[in-house]
XYZ file of C-alpha atoms in Angstrom:
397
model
C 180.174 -62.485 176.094
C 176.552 -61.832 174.932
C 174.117 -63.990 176.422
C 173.003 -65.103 172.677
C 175.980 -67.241 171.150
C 173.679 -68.432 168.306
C 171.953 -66.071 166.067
C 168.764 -66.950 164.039
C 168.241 -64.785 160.816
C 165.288 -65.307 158.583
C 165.197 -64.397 154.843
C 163.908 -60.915 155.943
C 166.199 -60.239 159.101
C 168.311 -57.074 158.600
C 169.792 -57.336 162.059
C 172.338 -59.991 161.377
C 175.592 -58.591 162.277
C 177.863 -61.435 160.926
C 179.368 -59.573 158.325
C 180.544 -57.060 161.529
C 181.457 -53.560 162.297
C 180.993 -52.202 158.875
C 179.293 -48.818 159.062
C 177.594 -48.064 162.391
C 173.882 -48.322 161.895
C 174.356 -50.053 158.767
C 171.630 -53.102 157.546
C 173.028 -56.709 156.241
C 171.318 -59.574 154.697
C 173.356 -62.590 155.288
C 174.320 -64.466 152.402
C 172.369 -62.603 149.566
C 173.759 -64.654 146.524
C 173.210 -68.167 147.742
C 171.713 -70.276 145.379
C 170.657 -72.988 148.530
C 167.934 -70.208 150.295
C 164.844 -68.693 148.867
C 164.919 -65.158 147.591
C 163.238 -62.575 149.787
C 160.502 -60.740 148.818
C 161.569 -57.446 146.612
C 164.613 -59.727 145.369
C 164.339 -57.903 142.025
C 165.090 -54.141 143.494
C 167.057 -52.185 141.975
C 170.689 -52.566 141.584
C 171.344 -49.253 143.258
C 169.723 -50.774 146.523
C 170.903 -54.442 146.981
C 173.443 -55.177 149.185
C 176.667 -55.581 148.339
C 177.929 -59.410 147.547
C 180.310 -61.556 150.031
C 183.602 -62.740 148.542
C 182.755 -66.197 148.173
C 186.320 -67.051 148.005
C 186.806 -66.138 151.192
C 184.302 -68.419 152.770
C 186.020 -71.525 150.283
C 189.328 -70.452 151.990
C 188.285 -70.596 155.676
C 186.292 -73.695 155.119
C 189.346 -75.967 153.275
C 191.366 -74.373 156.382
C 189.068 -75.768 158.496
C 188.601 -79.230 156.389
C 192.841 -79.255 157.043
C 192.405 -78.971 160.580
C 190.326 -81.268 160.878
C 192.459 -83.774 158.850
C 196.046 -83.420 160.146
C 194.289 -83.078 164.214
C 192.738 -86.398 163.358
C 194.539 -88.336 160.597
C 198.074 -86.940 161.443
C 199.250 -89.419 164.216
C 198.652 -92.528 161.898
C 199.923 -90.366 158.770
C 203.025 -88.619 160.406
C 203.966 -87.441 156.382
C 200.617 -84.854 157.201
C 201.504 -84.204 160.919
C 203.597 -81.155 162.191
C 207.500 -80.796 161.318
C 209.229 -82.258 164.881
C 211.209 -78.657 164.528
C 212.900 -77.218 161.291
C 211.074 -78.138 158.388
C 207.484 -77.182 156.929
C 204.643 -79.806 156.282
C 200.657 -79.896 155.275
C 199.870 -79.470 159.062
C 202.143 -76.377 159.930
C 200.460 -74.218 156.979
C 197.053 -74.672 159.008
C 197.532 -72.109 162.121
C 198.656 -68.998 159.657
C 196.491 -69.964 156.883
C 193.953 -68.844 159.738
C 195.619 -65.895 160.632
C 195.598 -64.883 157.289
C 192.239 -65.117 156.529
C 191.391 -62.955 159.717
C 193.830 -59.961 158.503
C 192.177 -60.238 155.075
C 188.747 -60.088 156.458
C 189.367 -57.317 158.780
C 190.750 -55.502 155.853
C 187.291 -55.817 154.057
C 185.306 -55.617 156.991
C 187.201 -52.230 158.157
C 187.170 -50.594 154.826
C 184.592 -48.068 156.233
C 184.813 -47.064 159.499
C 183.485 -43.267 159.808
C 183.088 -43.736 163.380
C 187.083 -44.902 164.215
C 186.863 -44.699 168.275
C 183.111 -46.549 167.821
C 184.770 -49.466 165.705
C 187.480 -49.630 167.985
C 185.320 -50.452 170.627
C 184.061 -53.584 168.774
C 186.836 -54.912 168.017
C 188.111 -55.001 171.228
C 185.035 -56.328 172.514
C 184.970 -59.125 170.165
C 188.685 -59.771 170.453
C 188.055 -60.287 174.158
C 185.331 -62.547 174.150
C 186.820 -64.810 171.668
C 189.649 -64.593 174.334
C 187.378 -65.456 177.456
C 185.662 -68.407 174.659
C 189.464 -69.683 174.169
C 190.014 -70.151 177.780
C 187.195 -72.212 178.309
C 187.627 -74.451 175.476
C 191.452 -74.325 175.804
C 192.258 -73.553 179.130
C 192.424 -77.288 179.768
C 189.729 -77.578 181.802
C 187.616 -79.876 179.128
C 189.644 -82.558 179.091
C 188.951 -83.813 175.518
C 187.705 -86.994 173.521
C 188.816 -90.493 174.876
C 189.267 -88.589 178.511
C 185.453 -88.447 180.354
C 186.568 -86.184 182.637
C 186.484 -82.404 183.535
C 188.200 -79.805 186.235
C 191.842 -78.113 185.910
C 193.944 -76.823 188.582
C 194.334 -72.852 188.468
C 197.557 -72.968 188.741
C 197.988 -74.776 185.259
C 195.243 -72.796 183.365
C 196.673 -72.104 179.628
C 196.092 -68.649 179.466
C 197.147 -68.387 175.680
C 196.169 -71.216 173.508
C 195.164 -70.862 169.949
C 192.019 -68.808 170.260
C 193.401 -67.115 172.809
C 196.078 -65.734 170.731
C 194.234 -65.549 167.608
C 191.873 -62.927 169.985
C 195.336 -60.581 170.252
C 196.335 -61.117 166.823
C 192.632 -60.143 165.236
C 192.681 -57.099 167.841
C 195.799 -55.865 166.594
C 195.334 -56.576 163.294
C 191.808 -54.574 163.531
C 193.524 -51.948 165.477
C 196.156 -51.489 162.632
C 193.533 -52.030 159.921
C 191.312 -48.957 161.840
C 193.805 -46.363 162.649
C 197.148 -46.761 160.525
C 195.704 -47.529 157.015
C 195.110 -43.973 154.523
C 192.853 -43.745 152.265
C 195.021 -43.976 149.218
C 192.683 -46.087 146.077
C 194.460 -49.115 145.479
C 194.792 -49.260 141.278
C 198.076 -50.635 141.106
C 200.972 -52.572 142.855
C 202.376 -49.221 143.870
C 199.321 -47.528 145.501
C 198.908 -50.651 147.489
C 202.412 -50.811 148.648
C 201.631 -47.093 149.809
C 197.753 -47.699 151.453
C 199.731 -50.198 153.722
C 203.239 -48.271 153.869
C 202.614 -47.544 158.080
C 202.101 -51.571 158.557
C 204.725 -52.384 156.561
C 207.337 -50.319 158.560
C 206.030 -51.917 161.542
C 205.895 -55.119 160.673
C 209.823 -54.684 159.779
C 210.693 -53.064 162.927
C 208.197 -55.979 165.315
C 210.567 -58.742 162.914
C 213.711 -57.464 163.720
C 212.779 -57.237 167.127
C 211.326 -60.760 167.224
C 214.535 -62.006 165.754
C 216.690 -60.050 167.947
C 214.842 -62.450 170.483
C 215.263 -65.482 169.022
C 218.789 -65.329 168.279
C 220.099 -63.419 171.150
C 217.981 -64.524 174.098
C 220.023 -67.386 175.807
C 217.949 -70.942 177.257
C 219.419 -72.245 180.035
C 218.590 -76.025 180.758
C 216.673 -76.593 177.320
C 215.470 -79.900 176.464
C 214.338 -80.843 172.870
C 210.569 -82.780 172.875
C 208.630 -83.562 169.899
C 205.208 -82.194 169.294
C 202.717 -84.747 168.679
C 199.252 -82.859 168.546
C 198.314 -79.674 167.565
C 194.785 -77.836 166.725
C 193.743 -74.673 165.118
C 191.175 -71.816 164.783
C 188.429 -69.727 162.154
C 187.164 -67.150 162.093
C 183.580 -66.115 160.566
C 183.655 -62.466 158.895
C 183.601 -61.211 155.844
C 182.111 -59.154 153.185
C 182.918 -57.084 150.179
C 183.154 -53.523 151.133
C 185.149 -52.537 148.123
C 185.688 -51.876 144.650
C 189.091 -52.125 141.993
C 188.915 -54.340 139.422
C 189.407 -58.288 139.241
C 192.574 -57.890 137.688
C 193.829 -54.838 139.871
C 193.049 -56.712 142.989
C 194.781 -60.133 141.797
C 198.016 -58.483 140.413
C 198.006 -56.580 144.117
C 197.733 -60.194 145.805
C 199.956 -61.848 143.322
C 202.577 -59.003 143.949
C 202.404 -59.057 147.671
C 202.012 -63.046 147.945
C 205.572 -63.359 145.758
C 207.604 -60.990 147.782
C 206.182 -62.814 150.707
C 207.695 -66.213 149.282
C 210.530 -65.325 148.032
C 211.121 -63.065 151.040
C 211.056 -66.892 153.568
C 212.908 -68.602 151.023
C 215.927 -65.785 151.149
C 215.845 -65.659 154.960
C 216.059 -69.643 155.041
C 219.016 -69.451 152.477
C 220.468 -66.794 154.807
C 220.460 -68.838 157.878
C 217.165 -68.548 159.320
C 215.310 -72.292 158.853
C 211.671 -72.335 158.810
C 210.642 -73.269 162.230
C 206.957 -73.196 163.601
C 207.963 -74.103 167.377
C 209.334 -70.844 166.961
C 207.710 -69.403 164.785
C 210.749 -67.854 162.596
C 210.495 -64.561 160.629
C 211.263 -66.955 157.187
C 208.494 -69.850 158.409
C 205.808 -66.208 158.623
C 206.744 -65.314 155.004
C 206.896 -68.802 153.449
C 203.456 -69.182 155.305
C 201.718 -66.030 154.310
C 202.926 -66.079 150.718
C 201.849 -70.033 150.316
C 198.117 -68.526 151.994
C 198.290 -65.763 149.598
C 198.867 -67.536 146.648
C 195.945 -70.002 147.595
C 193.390 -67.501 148.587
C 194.492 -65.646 144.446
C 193.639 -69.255 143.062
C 190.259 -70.014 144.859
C 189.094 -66.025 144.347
C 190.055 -66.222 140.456
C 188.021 -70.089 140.396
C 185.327 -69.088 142.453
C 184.704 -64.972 142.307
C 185.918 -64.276 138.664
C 185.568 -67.804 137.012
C 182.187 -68.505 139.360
C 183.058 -71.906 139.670
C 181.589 -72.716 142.871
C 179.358 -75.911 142.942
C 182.206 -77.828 143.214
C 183.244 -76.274 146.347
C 180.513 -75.559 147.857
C 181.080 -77.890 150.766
C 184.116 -75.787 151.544
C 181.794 -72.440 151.315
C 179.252 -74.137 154.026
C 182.463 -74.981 155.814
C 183.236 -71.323 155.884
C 180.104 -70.005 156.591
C 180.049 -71.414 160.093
C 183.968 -72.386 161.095
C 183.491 -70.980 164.670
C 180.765 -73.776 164.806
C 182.829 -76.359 163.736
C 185.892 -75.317 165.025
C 183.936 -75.370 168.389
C 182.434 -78.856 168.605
C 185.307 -80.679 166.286
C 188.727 -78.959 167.054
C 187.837 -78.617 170.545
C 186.548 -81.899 170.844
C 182.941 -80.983 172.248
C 180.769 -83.022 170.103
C 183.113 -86.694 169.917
C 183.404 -86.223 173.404
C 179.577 -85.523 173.972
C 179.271 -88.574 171.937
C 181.706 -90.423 173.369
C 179.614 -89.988 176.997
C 177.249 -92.258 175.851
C 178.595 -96.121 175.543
C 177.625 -99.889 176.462
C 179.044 -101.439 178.868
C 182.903 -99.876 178.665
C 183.420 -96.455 177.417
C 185.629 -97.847 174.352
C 181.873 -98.953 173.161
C 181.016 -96.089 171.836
C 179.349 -94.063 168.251
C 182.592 -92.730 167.667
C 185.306 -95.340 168.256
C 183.250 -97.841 166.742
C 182.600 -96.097 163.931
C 186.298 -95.912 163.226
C 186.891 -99.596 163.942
C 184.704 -100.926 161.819
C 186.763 -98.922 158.678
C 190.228 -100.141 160.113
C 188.377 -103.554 159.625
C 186.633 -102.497 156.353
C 189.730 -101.305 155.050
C 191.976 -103.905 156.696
C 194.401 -100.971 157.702
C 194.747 -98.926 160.483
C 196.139 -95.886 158.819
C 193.269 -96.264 156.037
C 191.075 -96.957 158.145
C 192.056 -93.577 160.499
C 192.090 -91.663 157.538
C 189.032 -92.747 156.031
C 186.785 -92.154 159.403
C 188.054 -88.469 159.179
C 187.342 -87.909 155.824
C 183.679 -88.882 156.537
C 184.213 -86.748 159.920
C 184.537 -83.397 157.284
C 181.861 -84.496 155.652
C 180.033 -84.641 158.438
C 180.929 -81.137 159.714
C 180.294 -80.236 156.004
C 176.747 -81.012 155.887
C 176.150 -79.681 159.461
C 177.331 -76.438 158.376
C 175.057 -76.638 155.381
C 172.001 -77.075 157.740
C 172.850 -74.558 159.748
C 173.289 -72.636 156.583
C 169.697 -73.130 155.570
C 168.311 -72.370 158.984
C 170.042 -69.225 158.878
C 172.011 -70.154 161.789
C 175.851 -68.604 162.706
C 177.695 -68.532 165.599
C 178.907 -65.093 166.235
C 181.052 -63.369 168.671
């Protein structure tokens, strides 16, 4: 991992690699359209040389994922309606972990839309891929204990080698991999040319399902006890740039097309036998997922990139901007349990629990109360992302 998590970019900085592995040597400005930072000097070149613009919608999507975390990690014990499905069964919560995934595969296809130098890019990726890995097993390896729990250390033995960033590290890797080496260079202007760009992923994703559900239905459990799930957290990921060009239109009727095959695709499996099941992750709970991601990263790109609605969403874009941030200090408890270090007297007396007990009160209502304190807790992160935002700060792997 580079010894410089955080990276600092003034208005004039061309060395920002957030929007990453591009074109080798190539220059970035991060965030060019944002209304909330001061213009650069030369802001008026010509069109010719300014830099291309990020997909807002993008940024929207990845920061409402991360608002959703937030909210079912937090707000789901007292609201079990929000909370992950015990086993069969889909809720809010259990469209939070692929929505995630999602967003990664559609960034590395932007991101990996030019890639002269193949062996070069490769290289990145798997660099980045395993420091987000080694960043996962710190955070999730279970040796920070946590908010409510002052207390630090693991046994080596129990180490959790693969918990959510940890996997998210192999599926971006071979999702970039896939992106890099098995995508032609067919123009996407219709449903058909896109079905063909991807036609080498598709086959493999059919022939990695079949396999997976050879697996699940054949493999035998001895000794298998049922236990319900009563916590769960989730991951962002912070890339993402436009690096292409086909119409609006084109590129929505390619989504729509691919998000609708996706949906009806889980729902046909289910109907077939196959419930949707995130314990286990079932072929039909992938599609129903992907599609119901699809579908809402079609409506916030038409709102927000074609419409250019974006003011009223622009706590979701700050979100966005900086979910490794957030994910890091909220979903991995860093920052209520930094908080929670400090207290009077007993360690229940503290910024954070008090703050929540005095909504139950205000509210008269525990579950109110709950979900009230974490609504102000994505504000919070929502406005922390914005002043990172304006400092020109991002945490990058």
């Amino acid at each position: 991992m580079d010894a410089t998590v955080v990276a600092v970019a003034s208005d004039g900085d061309e060395g920002d690699d957030r929007r990453h592995l591009l074109e080798t040597g190539s220059e970035i400005l991060p965030y060019p359209e944002s209304p909330w930072r001061p213009q650069p000097p030369g802001a008026d070149a010509k069109p010719e040389q300014q830099k291309p613009q990020r997909v807002a919608s993008l940024d929207v999507f990845r920061g409402l994922t991360v608002a959703m975390m937030i909210l079912v990690d937090d707000a789901g014990g007292a609201w079990p309606g929000i909370n992950h499905a015990p086993w069969f069964g889909v809720t809010v919560a259990d469209f939070v972990m692929p929505a995630f995934l999602f967003i990664i595969g559609v960034s590395a296809a932007l991101v990996f839309k030019k890639t002269p130098n193949k062996i070069a890019t490769s290289k990145k990726a798997a660099c980045r891929a395993i420091k987000l890995f080694i960043l996962g097993v710190i955070l999730q390896g279970g040796y920070i204990h946590g908010w409510h729990k002052l207390t630090y250390g693991i046994d080596l033995d129990h180490i959790r080698w693969l918990g959510v960033l940890q996997r998210i590290a192999i599926g971006y890797f071979l999702a970039a991999i896939s992106e890099i080496w098995l995508v032609n260079n067919t123009s996407v202007d219709s449903p058909v040319s896109f079905v063909k760009k991807y036609f080498v992923e598709w086959i493999m994703a059919i022939m990695i399902s079949a396999l997976y559900i050879g697996l699940v239905f054949g493999l035998y459990v001895p000794n298998w006890e049922f236990k319900v799930q009563t916590s769960s957290s989730t991951f962002s990921n912070p890339t993402n740039d436009v690096g292409f060009k086909t119409t609006h239109s084109q590129r929505m009727m390619s989504w729509l097309l691919a998000s609708t095959v996706l949906t009806v695709s889980g729902f046909l499996l289910q109907l077939l036998g196959m419930p949707f099941s995130k314990p286990l992750y079932t072929v039909s709970y992938m599609l129903l997922a992907g599609g119901v991601s699809g579908f809402l990263l079609l409506l916030l790109y038409c709102i927000v990139d074609v419409i250019h609605i974006k003011k009223p969403l622009i706590l979701f874009q700050w979100l966005g901007m900086n979910a490794l941030i957030v994910y890091v200090l909220a979903a991995c408890e860093l920052f209520p349990t930094f908080i929670q270090g400090f207290y009077w007297r007993s360690p229940e007396n503290n910024l954070v629990d008090a703050t929540e007990s005095l909504l139950q009160a205000i509210f008269h209502s525990k579950r109110w109360g709950t979900l009230a304190f974490v609504l102000v807790e994505i504000i919070f992160w929502c406005l922390a992302a914005c002043f990172l935002h304006m400092k020109g700060i991002y945490l990058k792997l």
